[in-house]
PDB file of C-alpha atoms and ligand atoms in Angstrom:
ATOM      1  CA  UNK A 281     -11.394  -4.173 -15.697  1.00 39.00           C
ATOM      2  CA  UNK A 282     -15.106  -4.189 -14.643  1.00 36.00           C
ATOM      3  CA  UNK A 283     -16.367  -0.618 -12.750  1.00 35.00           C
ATOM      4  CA  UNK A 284     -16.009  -1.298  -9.102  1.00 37.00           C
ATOM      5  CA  UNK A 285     -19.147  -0.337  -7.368  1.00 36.00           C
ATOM      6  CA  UNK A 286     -18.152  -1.316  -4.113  1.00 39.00           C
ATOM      7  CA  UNK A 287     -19.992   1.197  -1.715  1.00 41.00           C
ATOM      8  CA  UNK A 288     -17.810   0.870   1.465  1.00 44.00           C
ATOM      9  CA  UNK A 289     -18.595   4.975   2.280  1.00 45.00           C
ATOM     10  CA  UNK A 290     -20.772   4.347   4.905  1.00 52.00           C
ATOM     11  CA  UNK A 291     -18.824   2.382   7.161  1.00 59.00           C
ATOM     12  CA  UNK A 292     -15.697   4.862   6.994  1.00 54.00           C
ATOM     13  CA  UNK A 293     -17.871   7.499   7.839  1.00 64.00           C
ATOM     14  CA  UNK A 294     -18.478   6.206  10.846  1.00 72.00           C
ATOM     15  CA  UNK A 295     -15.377   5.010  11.761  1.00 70.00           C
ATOM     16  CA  UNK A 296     -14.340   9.204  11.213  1.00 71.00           C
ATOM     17  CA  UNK A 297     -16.973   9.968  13.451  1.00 78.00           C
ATOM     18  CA  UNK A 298     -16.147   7.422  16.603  1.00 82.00           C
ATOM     19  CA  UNK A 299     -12.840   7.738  15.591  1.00 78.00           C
ATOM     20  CA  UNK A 300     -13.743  11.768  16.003  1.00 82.00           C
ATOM     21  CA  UNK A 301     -14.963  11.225  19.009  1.00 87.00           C
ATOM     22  CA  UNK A 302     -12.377   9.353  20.504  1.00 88.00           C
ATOM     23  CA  UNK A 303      -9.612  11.647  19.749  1.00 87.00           C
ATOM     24  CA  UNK A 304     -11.198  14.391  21.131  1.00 92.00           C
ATOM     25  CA  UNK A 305      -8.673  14.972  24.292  1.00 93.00           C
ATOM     26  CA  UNK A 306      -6.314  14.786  21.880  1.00 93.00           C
ATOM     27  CA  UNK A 307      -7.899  17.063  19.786  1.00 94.00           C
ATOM     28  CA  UNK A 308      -8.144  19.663  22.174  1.00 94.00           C
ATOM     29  CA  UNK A 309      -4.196  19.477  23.459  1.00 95.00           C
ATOM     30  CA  UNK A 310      -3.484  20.010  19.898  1.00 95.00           C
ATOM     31  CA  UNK A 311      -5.996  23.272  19.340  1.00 93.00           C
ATOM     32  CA  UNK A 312      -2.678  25.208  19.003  1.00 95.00           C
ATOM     33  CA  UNK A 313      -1.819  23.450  15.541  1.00 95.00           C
ATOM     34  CA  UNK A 314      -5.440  23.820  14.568  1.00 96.00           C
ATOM     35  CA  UNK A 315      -5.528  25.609  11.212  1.00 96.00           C
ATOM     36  CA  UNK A 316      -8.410  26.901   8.743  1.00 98.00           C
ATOM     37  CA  UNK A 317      -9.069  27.627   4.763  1.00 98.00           C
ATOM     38  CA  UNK A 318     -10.692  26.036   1.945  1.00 98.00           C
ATOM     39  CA  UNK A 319     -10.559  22.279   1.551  1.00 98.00           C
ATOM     40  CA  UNK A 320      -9.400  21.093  -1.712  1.00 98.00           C
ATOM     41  CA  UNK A 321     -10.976  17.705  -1.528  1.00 98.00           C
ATOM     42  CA  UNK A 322     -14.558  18.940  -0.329  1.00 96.00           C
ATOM     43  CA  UNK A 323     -13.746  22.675  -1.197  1.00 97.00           C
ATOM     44  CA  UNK A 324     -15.510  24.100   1.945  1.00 97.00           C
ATOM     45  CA  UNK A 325     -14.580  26.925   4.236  1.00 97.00           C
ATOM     46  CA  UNK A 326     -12.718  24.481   6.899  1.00 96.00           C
ATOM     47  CA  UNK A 327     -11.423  24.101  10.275  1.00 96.00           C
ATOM     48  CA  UNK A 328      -8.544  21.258   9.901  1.00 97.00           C
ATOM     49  CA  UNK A 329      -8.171  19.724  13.354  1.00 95.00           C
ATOM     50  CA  UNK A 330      -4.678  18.535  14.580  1.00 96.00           C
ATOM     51  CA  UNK A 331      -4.901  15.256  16.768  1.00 92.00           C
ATOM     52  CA  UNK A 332      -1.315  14.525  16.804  1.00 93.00           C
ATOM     53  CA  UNK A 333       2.124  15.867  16.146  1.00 93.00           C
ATOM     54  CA  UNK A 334       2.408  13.993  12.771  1.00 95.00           C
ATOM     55  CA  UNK A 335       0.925  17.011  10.793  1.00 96.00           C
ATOM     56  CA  UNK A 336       0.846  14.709   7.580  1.00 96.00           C
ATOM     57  CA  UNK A 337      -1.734  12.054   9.219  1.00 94.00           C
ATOM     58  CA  UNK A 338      -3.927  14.924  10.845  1.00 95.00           C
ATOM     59  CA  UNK A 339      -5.420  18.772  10.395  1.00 96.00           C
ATOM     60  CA  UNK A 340      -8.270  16.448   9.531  1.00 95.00           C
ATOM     61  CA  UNK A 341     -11.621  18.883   7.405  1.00 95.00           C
ATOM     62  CA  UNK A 342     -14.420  18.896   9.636  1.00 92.00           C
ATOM     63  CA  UNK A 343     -16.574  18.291   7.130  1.00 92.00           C
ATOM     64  CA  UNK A 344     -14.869  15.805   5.249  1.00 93.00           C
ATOM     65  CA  UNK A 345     -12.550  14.500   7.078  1.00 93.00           C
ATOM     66  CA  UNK A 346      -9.476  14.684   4.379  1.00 95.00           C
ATOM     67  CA  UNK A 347      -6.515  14.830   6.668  1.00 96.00           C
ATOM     68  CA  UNK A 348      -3.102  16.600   5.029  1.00 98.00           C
ATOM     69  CA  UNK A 349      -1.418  14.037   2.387  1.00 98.00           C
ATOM     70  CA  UNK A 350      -4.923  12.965   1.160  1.00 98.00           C
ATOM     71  CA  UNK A 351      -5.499  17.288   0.784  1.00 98.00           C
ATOM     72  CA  UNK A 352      -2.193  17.584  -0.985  1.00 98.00           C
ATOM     73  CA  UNK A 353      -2.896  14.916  -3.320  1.00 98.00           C
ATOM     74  CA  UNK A 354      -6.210  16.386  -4.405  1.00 98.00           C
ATOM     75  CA  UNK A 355      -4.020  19.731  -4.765  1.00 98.00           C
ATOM     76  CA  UNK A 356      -2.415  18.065  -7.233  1.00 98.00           C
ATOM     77  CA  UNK A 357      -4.794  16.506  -9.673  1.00 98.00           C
ATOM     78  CA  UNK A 358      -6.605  19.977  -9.581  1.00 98.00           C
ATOM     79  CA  UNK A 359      -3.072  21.743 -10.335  1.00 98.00           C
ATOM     80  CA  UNK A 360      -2.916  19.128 -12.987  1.00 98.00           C
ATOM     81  CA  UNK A 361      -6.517  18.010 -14.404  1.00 98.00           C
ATOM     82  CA  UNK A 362      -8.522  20.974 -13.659  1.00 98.00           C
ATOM     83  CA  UNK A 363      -9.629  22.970 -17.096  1.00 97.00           C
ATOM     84  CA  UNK A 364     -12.220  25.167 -15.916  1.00 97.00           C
ATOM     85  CA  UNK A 365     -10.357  26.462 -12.284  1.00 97.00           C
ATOM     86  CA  UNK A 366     -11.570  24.082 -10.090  1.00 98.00           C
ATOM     87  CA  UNK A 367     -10.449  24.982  -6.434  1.00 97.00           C
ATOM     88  CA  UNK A 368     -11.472  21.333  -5.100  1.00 98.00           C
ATOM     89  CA  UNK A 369     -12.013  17.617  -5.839  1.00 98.00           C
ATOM     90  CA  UNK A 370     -15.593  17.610  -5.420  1.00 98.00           C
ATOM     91  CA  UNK A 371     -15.888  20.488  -8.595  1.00 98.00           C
ATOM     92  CA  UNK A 372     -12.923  18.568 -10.124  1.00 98.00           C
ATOM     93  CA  UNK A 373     -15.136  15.391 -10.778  1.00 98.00           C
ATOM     94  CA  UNK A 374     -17.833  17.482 -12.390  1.00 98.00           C
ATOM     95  CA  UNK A 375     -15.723  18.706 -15.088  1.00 98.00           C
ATOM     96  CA  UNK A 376     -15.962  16.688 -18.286  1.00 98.00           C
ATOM     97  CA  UNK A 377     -12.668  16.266 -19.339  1.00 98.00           C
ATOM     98  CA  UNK A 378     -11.798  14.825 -16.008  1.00 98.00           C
ATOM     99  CA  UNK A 379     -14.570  12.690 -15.950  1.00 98.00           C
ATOM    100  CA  UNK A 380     -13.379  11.138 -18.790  1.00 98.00           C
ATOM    101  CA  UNK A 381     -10.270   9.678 -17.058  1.00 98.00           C
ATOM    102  CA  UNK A 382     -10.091   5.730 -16.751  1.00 98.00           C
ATOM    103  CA  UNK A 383      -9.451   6.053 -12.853  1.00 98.00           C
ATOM    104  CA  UNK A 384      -7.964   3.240 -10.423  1.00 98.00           C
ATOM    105  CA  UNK A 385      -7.469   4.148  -7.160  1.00 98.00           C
ATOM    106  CA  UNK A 386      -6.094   1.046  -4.674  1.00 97.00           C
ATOM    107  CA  UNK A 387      -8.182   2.138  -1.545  1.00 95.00           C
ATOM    108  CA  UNK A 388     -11.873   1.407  -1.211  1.00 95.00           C
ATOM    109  CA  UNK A 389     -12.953   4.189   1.074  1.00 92.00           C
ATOM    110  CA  UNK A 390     -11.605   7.310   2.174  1.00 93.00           C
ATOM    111  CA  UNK A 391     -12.252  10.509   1.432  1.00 95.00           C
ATOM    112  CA  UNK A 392     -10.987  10.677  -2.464  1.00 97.00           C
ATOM    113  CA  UNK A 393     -12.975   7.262  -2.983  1.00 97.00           C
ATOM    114  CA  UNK A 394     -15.769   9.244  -1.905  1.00 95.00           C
ATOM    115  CA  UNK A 395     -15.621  11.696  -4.658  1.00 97.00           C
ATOM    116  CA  UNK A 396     -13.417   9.895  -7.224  1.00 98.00           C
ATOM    117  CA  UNK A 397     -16.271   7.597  -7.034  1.00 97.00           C
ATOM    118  CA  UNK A 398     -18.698   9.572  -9.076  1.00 97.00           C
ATOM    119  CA  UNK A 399     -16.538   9.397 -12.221  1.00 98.00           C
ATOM    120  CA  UNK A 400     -17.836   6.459 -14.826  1.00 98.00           C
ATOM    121  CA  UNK A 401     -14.395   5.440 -15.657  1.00 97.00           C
ATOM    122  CA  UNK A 402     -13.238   5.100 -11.682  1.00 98.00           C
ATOM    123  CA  UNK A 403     -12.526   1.303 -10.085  1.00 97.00           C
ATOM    124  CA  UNK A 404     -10.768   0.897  -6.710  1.00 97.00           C
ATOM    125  CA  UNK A 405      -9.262  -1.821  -5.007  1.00 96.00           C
ATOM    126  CA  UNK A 406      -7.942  -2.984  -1.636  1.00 94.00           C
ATOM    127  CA  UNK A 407      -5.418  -5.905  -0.874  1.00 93.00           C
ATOM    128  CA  UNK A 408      -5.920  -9.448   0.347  1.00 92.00           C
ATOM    129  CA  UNK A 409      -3.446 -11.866   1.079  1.00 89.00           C
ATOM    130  CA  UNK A 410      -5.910 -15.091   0.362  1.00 90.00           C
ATOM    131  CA  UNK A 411      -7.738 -13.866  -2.750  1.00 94.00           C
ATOM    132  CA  UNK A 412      -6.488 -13.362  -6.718  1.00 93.00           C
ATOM    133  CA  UNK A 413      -5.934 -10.548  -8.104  1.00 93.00           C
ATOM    134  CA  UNK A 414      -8.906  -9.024  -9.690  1.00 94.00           C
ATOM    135  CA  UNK A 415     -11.607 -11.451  -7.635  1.00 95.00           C
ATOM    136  CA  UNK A 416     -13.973 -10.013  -4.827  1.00 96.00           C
ATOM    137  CA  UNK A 417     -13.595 -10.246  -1.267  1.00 95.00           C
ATOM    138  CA  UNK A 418     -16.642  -9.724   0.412  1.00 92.00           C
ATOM    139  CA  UNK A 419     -17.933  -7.109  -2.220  1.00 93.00           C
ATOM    140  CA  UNK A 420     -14.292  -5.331  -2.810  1.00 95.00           C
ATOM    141  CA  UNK A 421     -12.300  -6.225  -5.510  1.00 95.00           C
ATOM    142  CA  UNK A 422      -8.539  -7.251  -4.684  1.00 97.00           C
ATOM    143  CA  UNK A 423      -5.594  -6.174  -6.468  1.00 97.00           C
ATOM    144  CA  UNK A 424      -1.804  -6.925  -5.906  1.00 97.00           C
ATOM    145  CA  UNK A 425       0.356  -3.269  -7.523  1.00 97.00           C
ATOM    146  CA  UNK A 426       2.989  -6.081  -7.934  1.00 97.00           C
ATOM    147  CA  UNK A 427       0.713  -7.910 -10.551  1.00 96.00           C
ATOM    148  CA  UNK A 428      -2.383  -6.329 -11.687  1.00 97.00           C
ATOM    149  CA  UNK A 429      -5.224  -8.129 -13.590  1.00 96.00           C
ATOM    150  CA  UNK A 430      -5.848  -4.618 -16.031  1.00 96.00           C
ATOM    151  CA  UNK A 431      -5.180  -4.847 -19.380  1.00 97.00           C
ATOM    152  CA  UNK A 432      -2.485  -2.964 -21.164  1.00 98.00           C
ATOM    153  CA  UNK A 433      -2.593   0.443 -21.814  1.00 98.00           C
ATOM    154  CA  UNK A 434      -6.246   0.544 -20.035  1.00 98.00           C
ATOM    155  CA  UNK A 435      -6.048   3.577 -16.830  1.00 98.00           C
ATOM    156  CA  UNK A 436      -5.046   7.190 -17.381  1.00 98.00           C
ATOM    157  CA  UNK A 437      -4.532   7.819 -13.121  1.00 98.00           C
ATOM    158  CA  UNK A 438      -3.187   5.288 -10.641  1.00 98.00           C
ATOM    159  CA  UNK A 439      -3.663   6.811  -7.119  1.00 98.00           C
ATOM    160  CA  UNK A 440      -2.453   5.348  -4.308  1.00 98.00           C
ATOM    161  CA  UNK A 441      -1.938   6.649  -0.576  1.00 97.00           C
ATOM    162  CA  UNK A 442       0.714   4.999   1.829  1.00 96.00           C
ATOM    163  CA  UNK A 443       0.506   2.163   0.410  1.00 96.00           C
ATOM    164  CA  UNK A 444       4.044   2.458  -1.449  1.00 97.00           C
ATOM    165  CA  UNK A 445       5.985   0.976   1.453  1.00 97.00           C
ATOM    166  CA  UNK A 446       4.438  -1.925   2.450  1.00 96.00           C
ATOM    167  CA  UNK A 447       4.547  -3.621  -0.756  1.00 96.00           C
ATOM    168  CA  UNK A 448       7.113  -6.249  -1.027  1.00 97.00           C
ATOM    169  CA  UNK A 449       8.366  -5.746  -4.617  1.00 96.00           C
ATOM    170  CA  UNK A 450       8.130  -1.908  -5.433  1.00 97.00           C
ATOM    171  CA  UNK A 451       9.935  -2.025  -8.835  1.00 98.00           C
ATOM    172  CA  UNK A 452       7.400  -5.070 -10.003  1.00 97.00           C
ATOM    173  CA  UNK A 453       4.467  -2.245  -8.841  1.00 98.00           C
ATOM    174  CA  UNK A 454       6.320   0.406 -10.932  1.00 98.00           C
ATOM    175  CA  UNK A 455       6.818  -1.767 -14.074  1.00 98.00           C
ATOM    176  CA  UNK A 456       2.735  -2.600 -13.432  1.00 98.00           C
ATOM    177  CA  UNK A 457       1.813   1.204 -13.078  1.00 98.00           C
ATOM    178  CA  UNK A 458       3.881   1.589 -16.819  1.00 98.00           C
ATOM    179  CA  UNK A 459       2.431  -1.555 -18.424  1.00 98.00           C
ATOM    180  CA  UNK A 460      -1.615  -0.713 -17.421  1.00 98.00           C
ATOM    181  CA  UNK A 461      -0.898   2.846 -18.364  1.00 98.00           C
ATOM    182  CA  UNK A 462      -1.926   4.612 -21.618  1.00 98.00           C
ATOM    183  CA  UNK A 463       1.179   6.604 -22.735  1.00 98.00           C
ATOM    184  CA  UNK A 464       1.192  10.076 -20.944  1.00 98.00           C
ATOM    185  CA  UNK A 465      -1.099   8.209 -18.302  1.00 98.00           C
ATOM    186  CA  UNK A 466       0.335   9.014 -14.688  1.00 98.00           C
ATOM    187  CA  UNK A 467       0.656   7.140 -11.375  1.00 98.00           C
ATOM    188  CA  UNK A 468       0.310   9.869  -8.765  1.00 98.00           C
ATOM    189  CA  UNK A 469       0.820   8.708  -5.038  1.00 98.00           C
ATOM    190  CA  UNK A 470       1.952   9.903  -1.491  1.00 98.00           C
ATOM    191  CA  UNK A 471       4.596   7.772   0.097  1.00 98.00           C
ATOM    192  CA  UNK A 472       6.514   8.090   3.376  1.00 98.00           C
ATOM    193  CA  UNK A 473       9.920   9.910   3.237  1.00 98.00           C
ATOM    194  CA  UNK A 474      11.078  11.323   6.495  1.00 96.00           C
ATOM    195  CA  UNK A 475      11.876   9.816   9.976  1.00 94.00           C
ATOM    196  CA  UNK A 476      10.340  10.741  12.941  1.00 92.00           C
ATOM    197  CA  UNK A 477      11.975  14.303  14.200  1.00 91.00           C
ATOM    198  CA  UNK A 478      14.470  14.388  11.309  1.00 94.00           C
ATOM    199  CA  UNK A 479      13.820  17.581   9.820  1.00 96.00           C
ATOM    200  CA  UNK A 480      15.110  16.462   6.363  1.00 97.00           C
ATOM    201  CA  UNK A 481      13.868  14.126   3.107  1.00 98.00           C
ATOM    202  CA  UNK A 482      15.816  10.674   3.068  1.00 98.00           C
ATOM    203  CA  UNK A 483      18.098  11.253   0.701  1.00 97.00           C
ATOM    204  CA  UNK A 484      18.271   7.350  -0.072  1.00 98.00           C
ATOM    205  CA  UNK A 485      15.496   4.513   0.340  1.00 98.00           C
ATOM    206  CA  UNK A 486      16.371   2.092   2.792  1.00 98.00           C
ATOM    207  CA  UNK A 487      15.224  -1.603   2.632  1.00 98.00           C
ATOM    208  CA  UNK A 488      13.954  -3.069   5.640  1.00 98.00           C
ATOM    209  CA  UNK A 489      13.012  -6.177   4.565  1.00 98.00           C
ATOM    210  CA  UNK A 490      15.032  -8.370   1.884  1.00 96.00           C
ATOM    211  CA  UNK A 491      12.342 -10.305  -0.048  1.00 94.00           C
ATOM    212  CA  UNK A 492      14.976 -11.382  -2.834  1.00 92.00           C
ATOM    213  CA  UNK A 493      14.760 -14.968  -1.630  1.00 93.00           C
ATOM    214  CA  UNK A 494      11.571 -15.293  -1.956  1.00 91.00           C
ATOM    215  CA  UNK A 495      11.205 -15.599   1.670  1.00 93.00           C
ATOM    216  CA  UNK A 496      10.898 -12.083   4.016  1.00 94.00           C
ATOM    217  CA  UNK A 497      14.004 -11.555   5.615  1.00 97.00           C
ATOM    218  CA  UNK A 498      14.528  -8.567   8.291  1.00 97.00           C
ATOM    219  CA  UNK A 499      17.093  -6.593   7.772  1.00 98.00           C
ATOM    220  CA  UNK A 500      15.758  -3.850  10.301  1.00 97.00           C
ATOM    221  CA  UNK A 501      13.746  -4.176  13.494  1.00 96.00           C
ATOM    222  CA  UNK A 502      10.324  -4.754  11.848  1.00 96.00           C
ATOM    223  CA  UNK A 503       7.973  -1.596  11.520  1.00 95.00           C
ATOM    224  CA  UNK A 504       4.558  -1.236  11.727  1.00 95.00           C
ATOM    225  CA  UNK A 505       2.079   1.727  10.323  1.00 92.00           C
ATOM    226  CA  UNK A 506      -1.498   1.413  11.157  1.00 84.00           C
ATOM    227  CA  UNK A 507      -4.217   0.061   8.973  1.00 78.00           C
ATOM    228  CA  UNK A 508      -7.800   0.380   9.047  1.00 69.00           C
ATOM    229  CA  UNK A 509      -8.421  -3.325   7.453  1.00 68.00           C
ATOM    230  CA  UNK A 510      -5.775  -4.860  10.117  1.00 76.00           C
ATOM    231  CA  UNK A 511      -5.819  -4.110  13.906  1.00 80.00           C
ATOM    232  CA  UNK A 512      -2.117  -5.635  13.640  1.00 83.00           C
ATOM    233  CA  UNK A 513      -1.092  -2.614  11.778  1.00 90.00           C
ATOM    234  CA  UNK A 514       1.136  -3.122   8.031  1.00 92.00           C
ATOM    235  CA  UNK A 515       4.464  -4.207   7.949  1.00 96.00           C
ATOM    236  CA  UNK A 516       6.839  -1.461   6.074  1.00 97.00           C
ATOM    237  CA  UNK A 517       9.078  -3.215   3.768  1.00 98.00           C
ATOM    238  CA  UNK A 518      10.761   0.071   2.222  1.00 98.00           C
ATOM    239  CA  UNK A 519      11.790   3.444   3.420  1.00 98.00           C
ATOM    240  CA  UNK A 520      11.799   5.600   0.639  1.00 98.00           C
ATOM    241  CA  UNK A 521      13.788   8.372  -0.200  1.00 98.00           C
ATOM    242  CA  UNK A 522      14.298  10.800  -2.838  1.00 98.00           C
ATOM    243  CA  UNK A 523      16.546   8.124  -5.060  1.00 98.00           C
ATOM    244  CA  UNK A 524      12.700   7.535  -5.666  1.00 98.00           C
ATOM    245  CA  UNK A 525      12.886   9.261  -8.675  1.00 98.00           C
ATOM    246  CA  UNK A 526      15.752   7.752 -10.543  1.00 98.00           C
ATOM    247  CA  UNK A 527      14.180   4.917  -9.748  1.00 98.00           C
ATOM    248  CA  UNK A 528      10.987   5.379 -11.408  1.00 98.00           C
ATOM    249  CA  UNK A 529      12.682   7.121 -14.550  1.00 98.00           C
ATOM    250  CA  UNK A 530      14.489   4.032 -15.199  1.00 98.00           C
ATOM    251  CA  UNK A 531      10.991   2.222 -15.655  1.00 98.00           C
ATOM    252  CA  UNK A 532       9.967   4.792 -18.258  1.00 98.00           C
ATOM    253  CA  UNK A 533       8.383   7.732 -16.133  1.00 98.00           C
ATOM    254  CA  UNK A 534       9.197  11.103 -15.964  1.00 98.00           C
ATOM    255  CA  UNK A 535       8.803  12.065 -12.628  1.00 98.00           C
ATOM    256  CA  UNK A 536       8.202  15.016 -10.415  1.00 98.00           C
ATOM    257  CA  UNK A 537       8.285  15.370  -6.751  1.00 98.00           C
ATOM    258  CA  UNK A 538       5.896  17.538  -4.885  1.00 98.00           C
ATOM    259  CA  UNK A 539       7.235  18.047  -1.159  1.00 98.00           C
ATOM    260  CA  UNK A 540       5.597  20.521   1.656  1.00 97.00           C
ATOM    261  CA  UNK A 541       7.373  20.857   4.005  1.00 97.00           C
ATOM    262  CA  UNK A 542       5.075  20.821   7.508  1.00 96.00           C
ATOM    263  CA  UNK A 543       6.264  22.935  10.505  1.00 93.00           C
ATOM    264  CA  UNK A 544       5.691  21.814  13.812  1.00 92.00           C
ATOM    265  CA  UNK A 545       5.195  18.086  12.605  1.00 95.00           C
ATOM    266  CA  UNK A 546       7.150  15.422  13.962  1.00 95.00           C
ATOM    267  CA  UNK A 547       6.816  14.099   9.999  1.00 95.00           C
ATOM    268  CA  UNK A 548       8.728  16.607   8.241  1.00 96.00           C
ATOM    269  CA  UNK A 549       7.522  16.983   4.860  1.00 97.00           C
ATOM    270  CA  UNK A 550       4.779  15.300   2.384  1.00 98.00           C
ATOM    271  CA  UNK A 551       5.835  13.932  -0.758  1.00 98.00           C
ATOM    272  CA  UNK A 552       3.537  13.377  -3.604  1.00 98.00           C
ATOM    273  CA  UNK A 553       4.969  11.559  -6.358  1.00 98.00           C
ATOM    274  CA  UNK A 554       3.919  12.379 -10.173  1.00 98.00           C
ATOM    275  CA  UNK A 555       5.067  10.069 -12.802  1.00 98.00           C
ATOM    276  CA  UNK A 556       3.786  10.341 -16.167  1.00 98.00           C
ATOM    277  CA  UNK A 557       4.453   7.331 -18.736  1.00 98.00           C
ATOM    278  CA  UNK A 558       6.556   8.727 -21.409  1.00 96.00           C
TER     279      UNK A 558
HETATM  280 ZN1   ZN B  90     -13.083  18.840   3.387  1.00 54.04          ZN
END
């Protein structure tokens, strides 16, 4: 897999700024869930501003924009990779051990693609329906999680954000994370598991769409999340629950579920999911 050197910061940035701007009346009806600390993505002493009631897509840094599963998730690979203490991502990536991680990441932007992107070993992807796996599309490189063009045994960290339930095929993703994986390598990711004002985890995944035909058949009234690359939004395919982790042991990982559970948030809880290959 050839370093990916797309540099798609820029634009993103922007977009966090207008996007800022724009959800400033928002912002300000929400002061009340406003909260403050260090951020451990750009590990600076923070303001985390709430623009919504879903706690788990806002209390976005000021300075870097990380918004609460994208924090959590770089909670976790300092809990896990960090030798010398590292409090945030942006130390994190300095440390040499770390650095010496084969890194794939399937976002191109963002703010973990912003530091992740520093590490020699790192390549990132995004998704696009009309180009192959592995091939650029307009200066990003595409990758399907269903069938990835790595080699065997080539990553030590698959990241990937949301992402989990719009893929057609999840187990084919999860038997791609284990082959691409060098043994003890993990697939870390944050995926969806609560409904809107249920103030528990799904206990078991529900499928919304039936692709076992080969052709997409709803089973549920379709579902939409938004999506930076698509003003049409994604189509969810699976709501995921906590059989999640039966389901990845049975493809070889041993698996660990970190929750948080977010009060006042219309989203319950974030779940970061940490499967090592065994
Ligand atoms: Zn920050």
């Amino acid at each position: 897999m050839a370093p990916g050197s797309v540099d798609r910061q820029k634009r993103p940035e922007l977009r966090a700024r207008v996007r800022r701007l724009l959800n400033l009346p928002r912002t300000l009806r929400h002061r009340a869930l406003h909260e403050t600390g260090i951020c451990s993505v750009c590990g600076r002493d923070s303001r985390f501003l709430a623009h919504s009631d879903n706690l788990k897509e806002s209390l976005c840094c000021v300075h870097c924009d990380a918004w609460t599963r994208v924090r959590m998730i770089a909670d976790v690979l300092l809990g896990i990779y960090s030798r010398a203490g590292a409090r945030s991502l942006s130390a994190l990536v300095d440390e040499e051990a770390f650095r010496a991680l084969s890194i794939y990441e399937a976002q191109a932007s963002g703010p973990l693609h912003a530091l992740l992107r520093k590490c020699p070993a790192y390549v990132c992807s995004e998704y696009f329906a009309d180009t192959a796996p592995g091939t650029m599309h307009e200066g990003v490189r595409c990758e399907d999680l269903q069938a990835l063009s790595c080699d065997d045994a080539s990553l030590d960290l698959i990241l990937h954000s949301s992402v989990l339930e719009h893929i057609p095929r999840p187990d084919d993703a999860f038997r791609e994370a284990h082959r691409v994986l060098r043994p003890s390598g993990r697939l870390i990711f944050e995926v969806p598991m609560t409904d809107r004002g249920n103030p528990n985890l799904r206990p078991k995944s529900v499928v919304r769409v039936d692709t076992s035909s080969g052709r997409a058949v709803h089973l549920l009234e379709p579902a939409y999340h938004d999506d930076p690359l698509d003003p049409q939004g994604v189509l969810v395919y699976t709501d995921f629950g906590l059989d999640i982790e039966p389901r990845l042991s049975r493809f070889g990982f041993d698996v660990e579920l970190v929750v948080r559970r977010l009060e006042s948030s219309t989203m319950s809880h974030a779940v970061v999911v940490v499967a090592r290959k065994m």
